[in-house]
Structures are given as C-alpha cells and as structure tokens.
C-alpha cells in the first residue's frame, strides 16, 4: 500500500546532510551573495520579503531533497502519518530556543499555522483556503498534530513552505501582513542584523542555533544589484562567492578567469512557460493559444537568447526535464505537434480564429477590427528572459502578431501574475518533491489569486478533484494514471506555452569558501532562492 511504501521513503529518512564534521573545518568568515532588487529595506517579515530571509533567519520544519530523495528534518525531529492518512504528527526537537533564548516549541508551530489561517496571504499552499486541514494542535510531548479533512499523503510536502515564527513576538502584532519585524527573532543560522544599507545587508550568527557547531560561517553579506549584467563582473572580480543568476558564456567569462577557484554546476530545474490569460479574448480561443505555441522555434530561442544552457521543452503536458521520469509518452505522442515549429500551421490557426490583417499594416487584427497586440511581462533585470521574450516577439511578428516586451519591477510582476493582470507573461513552474504539487499550483482553484502559476484561468471542479485524488490513491500505478490525466488536460487546454527546461543557475568560488554542492557531491539542489535548500548549503559552507 502507498502509506507503507512511498511514505516510508519520503517521511522516515534520517536527518542526513552531506559535509564535513564541525571539528574538521575552519570556523568564521563571511559569505557574499548577490540579490537582484532595488535595494534593501528594514523588513524581516519572511512572508513579505520574497523569501529573502527564509532559511537564513527562519528554519523550516523539514526539507525534501528532490536531488537525492532524502528527507532532512530541521526544526522537526520526525513526522508520521496515521494508518488512514487522516492525521500527521510532527515531533519537534527538544531543547530548542529562539535566537533571543526563549523556548521554541510545538506551540510556536501551531501559532504559525493558525496565523496563515487568519492571514490568507500567508497561506502559501492553500491548506486552509483549499480545505486541506481541519485543525492543528500541540500535544504535551512537544508534537504537532495536523488533522486533515480527507486522507492526503501529499500534505507533508507542503510543510517546508510555511514559516515557523516565534509566538511570543508575533502574537502581539496587530497586522501581520504589514509588520516589518524590525528586530527579528529567528531559528535559522544567521539572525543577527549586523548592518543594513540600501545596497548591502549583513546577517550574522545566531547565538542560540539549535545545531551544535553550526553554522561554520560568521555572516552572510547580501549585495544589491540591478540586473544580471552587474552581477557578472562582480563574480569575475571575486567580489561574490555564490551566484544564482544567468551568466553569458560562463566558461570564458567566469571559469577561465580563475580555473582553480571558479566553478559552475547547472542541474535541471523548473520548466519555463509563456502563461496566457485565457479569460481575455482572443486568448480564450484554443486555436490562438495553439498557434502562438507553434509559431516558436524553441531550439533557436535556447541557443541564441539563452546561450544554449536550458534545453528546449517539447512536452505540452506541463512538466520538463526535472520530472523526466514522469512525462507521459502517450501525451507527448498525441499532442507533441503543438510544440513543433510550424508557422504555416500557426498562420492557418490564426486565420481560422478570425485574426486577420484588415488594414494592410502587416499585423493581424481582432474580428471587430481592433489591432491584435499585447505585452509580454518579464521582470526588469532578468536579462536572459528579456532576451527570450524579445526573440519570442520576433517569431510572433513573422506570423503577423504584434507582441512587445514589458519589463516591470518584481512587485508589479508578483501582483500581476497573482491577480491575472496580464495578457502574456514568462514565468516558471513550481519545483517540488513530486509533480503533483506543480499541477496543484497550475490548476487547483484554491491557488487562484495566491500563486504566480494559477492566474491563467483554466480551472474546473473535476480537475480539483483529480488533484486531491492523488493523495488518496492506493498505489503508485494509480498515481501515475492521475499524473498522465493532468498532462493530457494541460496539453488539451494549453493555458501556457512550454519554452524550455531551465538549468539551476549556480556559480561558486572556492577562493575563500568551501563545502559547496557539486556534480560529484550533489547533496542538495544548489538553489539560493529556496530557503530549505539554502539553509542546508549554509550549514555546509566553511572557510577554506
């Protein structure tokens, strides 16, 4: 049965982290990392800082390692489902304290999850709004019991997304969504704010960290940059230790400058799509969406705009290289034509949809005579994606469609995607322990308005039920059948156009710091912007 096989591997793994023992390494030093933003402000609320402090000031309960299949228990010591999958009991580590010395217990966990119920903007995975859990309670033995409304073996995978906050601080806050948490009390490795300036922020060691001998480093220095092009010279000059950004021609521009210390590793990551707002004409027309997919030469886009680092994604079912073992061959065979470069077919579909050039200017018009033109949203400073979108616009022009690049600040992009305030936007897919969570982000009605990936407008009660059925499925074969159906639904409706499978952008220098994950020692996916992965790497890094 599923609860005795799959759960055995995903829940009961020991707390294992690759790396050397604390006694073997040199303590101290500062890690320097780049952040693309408009500057730092005094805000340490983990829910409103784009996860800037997740995994640094705040620790997750548990981390699911999609690179190795391991489960890394963090604040939690263990987690166990009931036989009927209707409750999950999370046992907390004993003797933990917050950075201010106050006890960190199951009561803090209960408070933190209740906070996401009363503040829906914090309910990152829709566990309350989607009716997944009924209650969360603390027990006398420092455990937390989550009672589910229905059996659900996937619920545990949501835990790492929620921030555990100190009740003795946050219970006195009147408005948690606007609270900036200026004097942060946390559980992570770096909780002391050494300084904060518009262009730099430095966080230093937690004096009461729960892992003995960790972290090895003294501080993490965040540096603000406007875009990738500013980060590249800083990496080359050795001003940055850890890069998580697109770097043009990384071999010649970065590695060759210092072959003894400059390295990169680009394992598979998320699938990148062009999301369309199907609630607005003419994107509500499937033929239009199909035509816009077939108008693109994905291999050329990857080779020219992205320097060949990603891989073209010809799977119309919604997932890419990261989940290669889950891609349905049947769906690829039936719907693969939708991702073929075929501008003749694209023109035919656009004509059939009534989008024709009525005024002779070389561009198609809507049936009522208005111009058919739209913007493609992308974040300002994301130079690789800006180049991709520019090239997409050139292909669309070849079939008579006028599409312009619209660069916006992150805050605008974040709000636009969540509120469906876009015609088309380039965006990623969720990276998760299992692709069912990716489909949950795409299609679960509870995610609409809170997820970057669910604003396209394609939803249905039947798909909600199918997604929920995965967690109640009796065996892996049944789960595979559900994933195949979700891939078919995605291809049939095409709410987003697959472009490519992104690599994990990861450049690092060993000149000062060691302990990095590598292709030879892939102990975790090297993702800076994922707090769970970040904290495991921070715990392993040390002075050379």
mmCIF file of N, CA, C and O in Angstrom, residues 373-455:
data_model
loop_
_atom_site.group_PDB
_atom_site.id
_atom_site.type_symbol
_atom_site.label_atom_id
_atom_site.label_comp_id
_atom_site.label_asym_id
_atom_site.label_seq_id
_atom_site.Cartn_x
_atom_site.Cartn_y
_atom_site.Cartn_z
ATOM 1 N N UNK A 373 -2.709 43.115 -30.454
ATOM 2 C CA UNK A 373 -1.368 43.335 -29.931
ATOM 3 C C UNK A 373 -1.395 43.207 -28.419
ATOM 4 O O UNK A 373 -2.422 43.485 -27.778
ATOM 5 N N UNK A 374 -0.279 42.800 -27.870
ATOM 6 C CA UNK A 374 -0.227 42.575 -26.423
ATOM 7 C C UNK A 374 1.209 42.684 -25.942
ATOM 8 O O UNK A 374 2.163 42.631 -26.738
ATOM 9 N N UNK A 375 1.355 42.852 -24.620
ATOM 10 C CA UNK A 375 2.658 42.879 -23.974
ATOM 11 C C UNK A 375 2.968 41.517 -23.359
ATOM 12 O O UNK A 375 2.061 40.795 -22.941
ATOM 13 N N UNK A 376 4.251 41.194 -23.301
ATOM 14 C CA UNK A 376 4.706 40.002 -22.587
ATOM 15 C C UNK A 376 5.490 40.493 -21.378
ATOM 16 O O UNK A 376 6.545 41.119 -21.525
ATOM 17 N N UNK A 377 4.982 40.219 -20.185
ATOM 18 C CA UNK A 377 5.616 40.722 -18.966
ATOM 19 C C UNK A 377 6.838 39.898 -18.578
ATOM 20 O O UNK A 377 6.839 38.670 -18.647
ATOM 21 N N UNK A 378 7.876 40.619 -18.136
ATOM 22 C CA UNK A 378 9.094 39.995 -17.627
ATOM 23 C C UNK A 378 9.695 40.953 -16.604
ATOM 24 O O UNK A 378 9.482 42.165 -16.679
ATOM 25 N N UNK A 379 10.408 40.409 -15.646
ATOM 26 C CA UNK A 379 10.973 41.241 -14.582
ATOM 27 C C UNK A 379 12.179 42.031 -15.092
ATOM 28 O O UNK A 379 13.064 41.480 -15.757
ATOM 29 N N UNK A 380 12.198 43.301 -14.782
ATOM 30 C CA UNK A 380 13.320 44.161 -15.133
ATOM 31 C C UNK A 380 14.609 43.632 -14.502
ATOM 32 O O UNK A 380 14.644 43.332 -13.313
ATOM 33 N N UNK A 381 15.655 43.487 -15.290
ATOM 34 C CA UNK A 381 16.932 42.984 -14.792
ATOM 35 C C UNK A 381 17.167 41.516 -15.070
ATOM 36 O O UNK A 381 18.304 41.046 -14.954
ATOM 37 N N UNK A 382 16.117 40.787 -15.431
ATOM 38 C CA UNK A 382 16.291 39.368 -15.756
ATOM 39 C C UNK A 382 16.703 39.280 -17.230
ATOM 40 O O UNK A 382 15.892 38.968 -18.113
ATOM 41 N N UNK A 383 17.969 39.556 -17.495
ATOM 42 C CA UNK A 383 18.433 39.785 -18.852
ATOM 43 C C UNK A 383 18.237 38.596 -19.780
ATOM 44 O O UNK A 383 17.960 38.778 -20.967
ATOM 45 N N UNK A 384 18.415 37.373 -19.268
ATOM 46 C CA UNK A 384 18.239 36.205 -20.139
ATOM 47 C C UNK A 384 16.793 36.071 -20.588
ATOM 48 O O UNK A 384 16.512 35.820 -21.766
ATOM 49 N N UNK A 385 15.856 36.272 -19.659
ATOM 50 C CA UNK A 385 14.449 36.168 -20.028
ATOM 51 C C UNK A 385 14.005 37.334 -20.907
ATOM 52 O O UNK A 385 13.137 37.170 -21.755
ATOM 53 N N UNK A 386 14.580 38.497 -20.711
ATOM 54 C CA UNK A 386 14.262 39.632 -21.588
ATOM 55 C C UNK A 386 14.681 39.305 -23.015
ATOM 56 O O UNK A 386 13.942 39.557 -23.973
ATOM 57 N N UNK A 387 15.862 38.701 -23.168
ATOM 58 C CA UNK A 387 16.309 38.290 -24.496
ATOM 59 C C UNK A 387 15.382 37.230 -25.085
ATOM 60 O O UNK A 387 15.067 37.257 -26.280
ATOM 61 N N UNK A 388 14.925 36.293 -24.253
ATOM 62 C CA UNK A 388 13.999 35.260 -24.711
ATOM 63 C C UNK A 388 12.704 35.896 -25.206
ATOM 64 O O UNK A 388 12.208 35.566 -26.298
ATOM 65 N N UNK A 389 12.153 36.809 -24.418
ATOM 66 C CA UNK A 389 10.884 37.444 -24.792
ATOM 67 C C UNK A 389 11.047 38.283 -26.054
ATOM 68 O O UNK A 389 10.147 38.322 -26.909
ATOM 69 N N UNK A 390 12.178 38.951 -26.206
ATOM 70 C CA UNK A 390 12.424 39.712 -27.429
ATOM 71 C C UNK A 390 12.401 38.798 -28.643
ATOM 72 O O UNK A 390 11.829 39.139 -29.694
ATOM 73 N N UNK A 391 12.999 37.633 -28.502
ATOM 74 C CA UNK A 391 13.046 36.691 -29.615
ATOM 75 C C UNK A 391 11.663 36.091 -29.885
ATOM 76 O O UNK A 391 11.284 35.867 -31.040
ATOM 77 N N UNK A 392 10.898 35.848 -28.834
ATOM 78 C CA UNK A 392 9.512 35.387 -28.994
ATOM 79 C C UNK A 392 8.728 36.406 -29.813
ATOM 80 O O UNK A 392 7.985 36.055 -30.745
ATOM 81 N N UNK A 393 8.898 37.689 -29.490
ATOM 82 C CA UNK A 393 8.207 38.739 -30.225
ATOM 83 C C UNK A 393 8.568 38.750 -31.703
ATOM 84 O O UNK A 393 7.719 39.018 -32.565
ATOM 85 N N UNK A 394 9.828 38.435 -32.016
ATOM 86 C CA UNK A 394 10.259 38.394 -33.413
ATOM 87 C C UNK A 394 9.573 37.248 -34.159
ATOM 88 O O UNK A 394 9.162 37.412 -35.320
ATOM 89 N N UNK A 395 9.439 36.100 -33.505
ATOM 90 C CA UNK A 395 8.738 34.981 -34.155
ATOM 91 C C UNK A 395 7.256 35.299 -34.342
ATOM 92 O O UNK A 395 6.672 34.950 -35.371
ATOM 93 N N UNK A 396 6.661 35.964 -33.355
ATOM 94 C CA UNK A 396 5.253 36.312 -33.495
ATOM 95 C C UNK A 396 5.037 37.307 -34.636
ATOM 96 O O UNK A 396 4.033 37.259 -35.346
ATOM 97 N N UNK A 397 5.989 38.208 -34.806
ATOM 98 C CA UNK A 397 5.876 39.173 -35.900
ATOM 99 C C UNK A 397 5.865 38.451 -37.249
ATOM 100 O O UNK A 397 5.201 38.898 -38.196
ATOM 101 N N UNK A 398 6.571 37.322 -37.349
ATOM 102 C CA UNK A 398 6.621 36.568 -38.597
ATOM 103 C C UNK A 398 5.270 35.966 -38.977
ATOM 104 O O UNK A 398 5.041 35.641 -40.148
ATOM 105 N N UNK A 399 4.369 35.819 -37.995
ATOM 106 C CA UNK A 399 3.018 35.332 -38.300
ATOM 107 C C UNK A 399 1.994 36.455 -38.140
ATOM 108 O O UNK A 399 0.795 36.205 -37.983
ATOM 109 N N UNK A 400 2.464 37.691 -38.150
ATOM 110 C CA UNK A 400 1.563 38.831 -38.147
ATOM 111 C C UNK A 400 1.007 39.224 -36.801
ATOM 112 O O UNK A 400 -0.025 39.900 -36.727
ATOM 113 N N UNK A 401 1.674 38.829 -35.727
ATOM 114 C CA UNK A 401 1.206 39.141 -34.375
ATOM 115 C C UNK A 401 2.177 40.132 -33.732
ATOM 116 O O UNK A 401 3.391 39.900 -33.735
ATOM 117 N N UNK A 402 1.651 41.213 -33.198
ATOM 118 C CA UNK A 402 2.489 42.236 -32.573
ATOM 119 C C UNK A 402 2.529 42.010 -31.061
ATOM 120 O O UNK A 402 1.525 42.177 -30.367
ATOM 121 N N UNK A 403 3.691 41.616 -30.555
ATOM 122 C CA UNK A 403 3.884 41.391 -29.119
ATOM 123 C C UNK A 403 5.117 42.168 -28.677
ATOM 124 O O UNK A 403 6.169 42.079 -29.301
ATOM 125 N N UNK A 404 4.983 42.915 -27.604
ATOM 126 C CA UNK A 404 6.063 43.759 -27.124
ATOM 127 C C UNK A 404 6.561 43.284 -25.767
ATOM 128 O O UNK A 404 5.797 42.746 -24.960
ATOM 129 N N UNK A 405 7.829 43.508 -25.493
ATOM 130 C CA UNK A 405 8.405 43.217 -24.187
ATOM 131 C C UNK A 405 7.960 44.300 -23.210
ATOM 132 O O UNK A 405 8.039 45.489 -23.506
ATOM 133 N N UNK A 406 7.485 43.876 -22.047
ATOM 134 C CA UNK A 406 7.136 44.817 -20.990
ATOM 135 C C UNK A 406 7.918 44.441 -19.737
ATOM 136 O O UNK A 406 7.589 43.469 -19.062
ATOM 137 N N UNK A 407 8.952 45.202 -19.433
ATOM 138 C CA UNK A 407 9.725 44.938 -18.224
ATOM 139 C C UNK A 407 9.111 45.695 -17.053
ATOM 140 O O UNK A 407 8.753 46.864 -17.173
ATOM 141 N N UNK A 408 8.979 45.007 -15.931
ATOM 142 C CA UNK A 408 8.367 45.596 -14.742
ATOM 143 C C UNK A 408 9.176 45.218 -13.513
ATOM 144 O O UNK A 408 9.930 44.244 -13.524
ATOM 145 N N UNK A 409 9.033 45.988 -12.452
ATOM 146 C CA UNK A 409 9.660 45.645 -11.178
ATOM 147 C C UNK A 409 9.033 44.375 -10.627
ATOM 148 O O UNK A 409 7.888 44.028 -10.949
ATOM 149 N N UNK A 410 9.782 43.696 -9.749
ATOM 150 C CA UNK A 410 9.277 42.447 -9.183
ATOM 151 C C UNK A 410 7.915 42.612 -8.518
ATOM 152 O O UNK A 410 7.031 41.767 -8.686
ATOM 153 N N UNK A 411 7.721 43.688 -7.768
ATOM 154 C CA UNK A 411 6.459 43.866 -7.042
ATOM 155 C C UNK A 411 5.274 43.939 -8.003
ATOM 156 O O UNK A 411 4.199 43.414 -7.713
ATOM 157 N N UNK A 412 5.478 44.565 -9.145
ATOM 158 C CA UNK A 412 4.414 44.651 -10.159
ATOM 159 C C UNK A 412 4.174 43.284 -10.782
ATOM 160 O O UNK A 412 3.026 42.854 -10.965
ATOM 161 N N UNK A 413 5.245 42.609 -11.114
ATOM 162 C CA UNK A 413 5.165 41.268 -11.706
ATOM 163 C C UNK A 413 4.455 40.297 -10.766
ATOM 164 O O UNK A 413 3.553 39.561 -11.158
ATOM 165 N N UNK A 414 4.876 40.309 -9.511
ATOM 166 C CA UNK A 414 4.291 39.450 -8.478
ATOM 167 C C UNK A 414 2.779 39.659 -8.396
ATOM 168 O O UNK A 414 1.992 38.704 -8.438
ATOM 169 N N UNK A 415 2.365 40.905 -8.309
ATOM 170 C CA UNK A 415 0.947 41.229 -8.182
ATOM 171 C C UNK A 415 0.180 40.900 -9.453
ATOM 172 O O UNK A 415 -0.933 40.358 -9.407
ATOM 173 N N UNK A 416 0.780 41.197 -10.596
ATOM 174 C CA UNK A 416 0.100 40.966 -11.875
ATOM 175 C C UNK A 416 -0.197 39.495 -12.099
ATOM 176 O O UNK A 416 -1.294 39.119 -12.519
ATOM 177 N N UNK A 417 0.788 38.647 -11.827
ATOM 178 C CA UNK A 417 0.574 37.227 -12.067
ATOM 179 C C UNK A 417 -0.443 36.640 -11.103
ATOM 180 O O UNK A 417 -1.260 35.797 -11.488
ATOM 181 N N UNK A 418 -0.390 37.075 -9.849
ATOM 182 C CA UNK A 418 -1.337 36.543 -8.875
ATOM 183 C C UNK A 418 -2.765 37.021 -9.141
ATOM 184 O O UNK A 418 -3.727 36.287 -8.900
ATOM 185 N N UNK A 419 -2.898 38.240 -9.655
ATOM 186 C CA UNK A 419 -4.221 38.814 -9.885
ATOM 187 C C UNK A 419 -4.673 38.694 -11.334
ATOM 188 O O UNK A 419 -5.686 39.294 -11.719
ATOM 189 N N UNK A 420 -3.949 37.938 -12.141
ATOM 190 C CA UNK A 420 -4.295 37.712 -13.554
ATOM 191 C C UNK A 420 -4.350 39.020 -14.339
ATOM 192 O O UNK A 420 -5.137 39.165 -15.267
ATOM 193 N N UNK A 421 -3.482 39.947 -13.985
ATOM 194 C CA UNK A 421 -3.457 41.238 -14.659
ATOM 195 C C UNK A 421 -2.371 41.229 -15.737
ATOM 196 O O UNK A 421 -1.401 41.980 -15.679
ATOM 197 N N UNK A 422 -2.528 40.346 -16.701
ATOM 198 C CA UNK A 422 -1.575 40.229 -17.799
ATOM 199 C C UNK A 422 -2.269 39.585 -18.989
ATOM 200 O O UNK A 422 -3.308 38.925 -18.844
ATOM 201 N N UNK A 423 -1.699 39.806 -20.166
ATOM 202 C CA UNK A 423 -2.147 39.096 -21.364
ATOM 203 C C UNK A 423 -1.264 37.864 -21.551
ATOM 204 O O UNK A 423 -1.736 36.769 -21.779
ATOM 205 N N UNK A 424 0.051 38.105 -21.460
ATOM 206 C CA UNK A 424 1.027 37.014 -21.525
ATOM 207 C C UNK A 424 2.187 37.391 -20.622
ATOM 208 O O UNK A 424 2.557 38.564 -20.508
ATOM 209 N N UNK A 425 2.767 36.394 -19.943
ATOM 210 C CA UNK A 425 3.915 36.628 -19.070
ATOM 211 C C UNK A 425 4.806 35.399 -19.095
ATOM 212 O O UNK A 425 4.317 34.266 -19.122
ATOM 213 N N UNK A 426 6.101 35.613 -19.108
ATOM 214 C CA UNK A 426 7.032 34.496 -18.976
ATOM 215 C C UNK A 426 7.186 34.194 -17.492
ATOM 216 O O UNK A 426 7.334 35.101 -16.670
ATOM 217 N N UNK A 427 7.107 32.927 -17.152
ATOM 218 C CA UNK A 427 7.125 32.531 -15.746
ATOM 219 C C UNK A 427 7.609 31.087 -15.660
ATOM 220 O O UNK A 427 7.647 30.367 -16.657
ATOM 221 N N UNK A 428 7.945 30.678 -14.468
ATOM 222 C CA UNK A 428 8.470 29.339 -14.255
ATOM 223 C C UNK A 428 7.373 28.401 -13.758
ATOM 224 O O UNK A 428 6.205 28.759 -13.637
ATOM 225 N N UNK A 429 7.749 27.177 -13.440
ATOM 226 C CA UNK A 429 6.842 26.220 -12.808
ATOM 227 C C UNK A 429 7.403 25.868 -11.444
ATOM 228 O O UNK A 429 8.597 26.038 -11.189
ATOM 229 N N UNK A 430 6.540 25.366 -10.576
ATOM 230 C CA UNK A 430 6.973 25.010 -9.235
ATOM 231 C C UNK A 430 7.944 23.830 -9.274
ATOM 232 O O UNK A 430 7.710 22.839 -9.966
ATOM 233 N N UNK A 431 9.026 23.943 -8.514
ATOM 234 C CA UNK A 431 9.942 22.827 -8.296
ATOM 235 C C UNK A 431 9.553 22.180 -6.980
ATOM 236 O O UNK A 431 9.552 22.840 -5.943
ATOM 237 N N UNK A 432 9.204 20.913 -7.016
ATOM 238 C CA UNK A 432 8.663 20.271 -5.819
ATOM 239 C C UNK A 432 9.135 18.825 -5.728
ATOM 240 O O UNK A 432 9.791 18.294 -6.635
ATOM 241 N N UNK A 433 8.777 18.194 -4.634
ATOM 242 C CA UNK A 433 9.150 16.806 -4.406
ATOM 243 C C UNK A 433 8.527 15.886 -5.440
ATOM 244 O O UNK A 433 9.126 14.897 -5.849
ATOM 245 N N UNK A 434 7.326 16.222 -5.878
ATOM 246 C CA UNK A 434 6.589 15.407 -6.836
ATOM 247 C C UNK A 434 5.829 16.345 -7.763
ATOM 248 O O UNK A 434 5.341 17.387 -7.324
ATOM 249 N N UNK A 435 5.682 16.008 -9.046
ATOM 250 C CA UNK A 435 4.987 16.913 -9.973
ATOM 251 C C UNK A 435 3.519 17.158 -9.635
ATOM 252 O O UNK A 435 2.935 18.114 -10.153
ATOM 253 N N UNK A 436 2.924 16.365 -8.767
ATOM 254 C CA UNK A 436 1.531 16.641 -8.411
ATOM 255 C C UNK A 436 1.408 18.020 -7.770
ATOM 256 O O UNK A 436 0.408 18.725 -7.955
ATOM 257 N N UNK A 437 2.443 18.449 -7.053
ATOM 258 C CA UNK A 437 2.403 19.773 -6.440
ATOM 259 C C UNK A 437 2.525 20.864 -7.498
ATOM 260 O O UNK A 437 1.985 21.959 -7.337
ATOM 261 N N UNK A 438 3.238 20.572 -8.571
ATOM 262 C CA UNK A 438 3.329 21.515 -9.688
ATOM 263 C C UNK A 438 1.962 21.690 -10.328
ATOM 264 O O UNK A 438 1.544 22.822 -10.631
ATOM 265 N N UNK A 439 1.238 20.599 -10.538
ATOM 266 C CA UNK A 439 -0.109 20.688 -11.111
ATOM 267 C C UNK A 439 -1.085 21.351 -10.147
ATOM 268 O O UNK A 439 -2.013 22.049 -10.567
ATOM 269 N N UNK A 440 -0.869 21.143 -8.875
ATOM 270 C CA UNK A 440 -1.693 21.832 -7.877
ATOM 271 C C UNK A 440 -1.538 23.344 -8.027
ATOM 272 O O UNK A 440 -2.516 24.090 -7.975
ATOM 273 N N UNK A 441 -0.301 23.798 -8.227
ATOM 274 C CA UNK A 441 -0.059 25.229 -8.425
ATOM 275 C C UNK A 441 -0.696 25.732 -9.712
ATOM 276 O O UNK A 441 -1.196 26.850 -9.775
ATOM 277 N N UNK A 442 -0.657 24.919 -10.749
ATOM 278 C CA UNK A 442 -1.242 25.319 -12.023
ATOM 279 C C UNK A 442 -2.769 25.457 -11.966
ATOM 280 O O UNK A 442 -3.335 26.414 -12.491
ATOM 281 N N UNK A 443 -3.430 24.464 -11.366
ATOM 282 C CA UNK A 443 -4.851 24.288 -11.622
ATOM 283 C C UNK A 443 -5.783 24.296 -10.417
ATOM 284 O O UNK A 443 -6.988 24.482 -10.586
ATOM 285 N N UNK A 444 -5.285 24.046 -9.226
ATOM 286 C CA UNK A 444 -6.174 23.982 -8.067
ATOM 287 C C UNK A 444 -6.821 25.346 -7.859
ATOM 288 O O UNK A 444 -6.145 26.369 -7.739
ATOM 289 N N UNK A 445 -8.135 25.352 -7.816
ATOM 290 C CA UNK A 445 -8.878 26.614 -7.678
ATOM 291 C C UNK A 445 -8.446 27.387 -6.443
ATOM 292 O O UNK A 445 -8.452 28.627 -6.441
ATOM 293 N N UNK A 446 -8.048 26.687 -5.395
ATOM 294 C CA UNK A 446 -7.626 27.352 -4.156
ATOM 295 C C UNK A 446 -6.353 28.165 -4.337
ATOM 296 O O UNK A 446 -6.057 29.047 -3.530
ATOM 297 N N UNK A 447 -5.605 27.896 -5.394
ATOM 298 C CA UNK A 447 -4.356 28.611 -5.627
ATOM 299 C C UNK A 447 -4.559 29.906 -6.415
ATOM 300 O O UNK A 447 -3.655 30.742 -6.491
ATOM 301 N N UNK A 448 -5.738 30.057 -7.021
ATOM 302 C CA UNK A 448 -6.009 31.259 -7.817
ATOM 303 C C UNK A 448 -5.987 32.486 -6.909
ATOM 304 O O UNK A 448 -6.630 32.514 -5.861
ATOM 305 N N UNK A 449 -5.228 33.484 -7.304
ATOM 306 C CA UNK A 449 -5.120 34.703 -6.525
ATOM 307 C C UNK A 449 -3.945 34.730 -5.573
ATOM 308 O O UNK A 449 -3.598 35.776 -5.049
ATOM 309 N N UNK A 450 -3.322 33.566 -5.351
ATOM 310 C CA UNK A 450 -2.191 33.498 -4.425
ATOM 311 C C UNK A 450 -0.936 32.924 -5.076
ATOM 312 O O UNK A 450 0.144 33.039 -4.514
ATOM 313 N N UNK A 451 -1.081 32.310 -6.240
ATOM 314 C CA UNK A 451 0.042 31.663 -6.912
ATOM 315 C C UNK A 451 0.393 32.413 -8.190
ATOM 316 O O UNK A 451 -0.477 32.933 -8.884
ATOM 317 N N UNK A 452 1.680 32.432 -8.532
ATOM 318 C CA UNK A 452 2.124 33.021 -9.803
ATOM 319 C C UNK A 452 1.706 32.160 -10.986
ATOM 320 O O UNK A 452 1.714 32.620 -12.118
ATOM 321 N N UNK A 453 1.365 30.912 -10.729
ATOM 322 C CA UNK A 453 1.174 29.948 -11.813
ATOM 323 C C UNK A 453 -0.293 29.633 -12.106
ATOM 324 O O UNK A 453 -0.572 28.884 -13.041
ATOM 325 N N UNK A 454 -1.217 30.177 -11.331
ATOM 326 C CA UNK A 454 -2.621 29.760 -11.450
ATOM 327 C C UNK A 454 -3.531 30.837 -12.019
ATOM 328 O O UNK A 454 -4.743 30.653 -12.054
ATOM 329 N N UNK A 455 -2.961 31.941 -12.496
ATOM 330 C CA UNK A 455 -3.798 33.047 -12.959
ATOM 331 C C UNK A 455 -4.234 32.965 -14.402
ATOM 332 O O UNK A 455 -4.810 33.919 -14.939
#
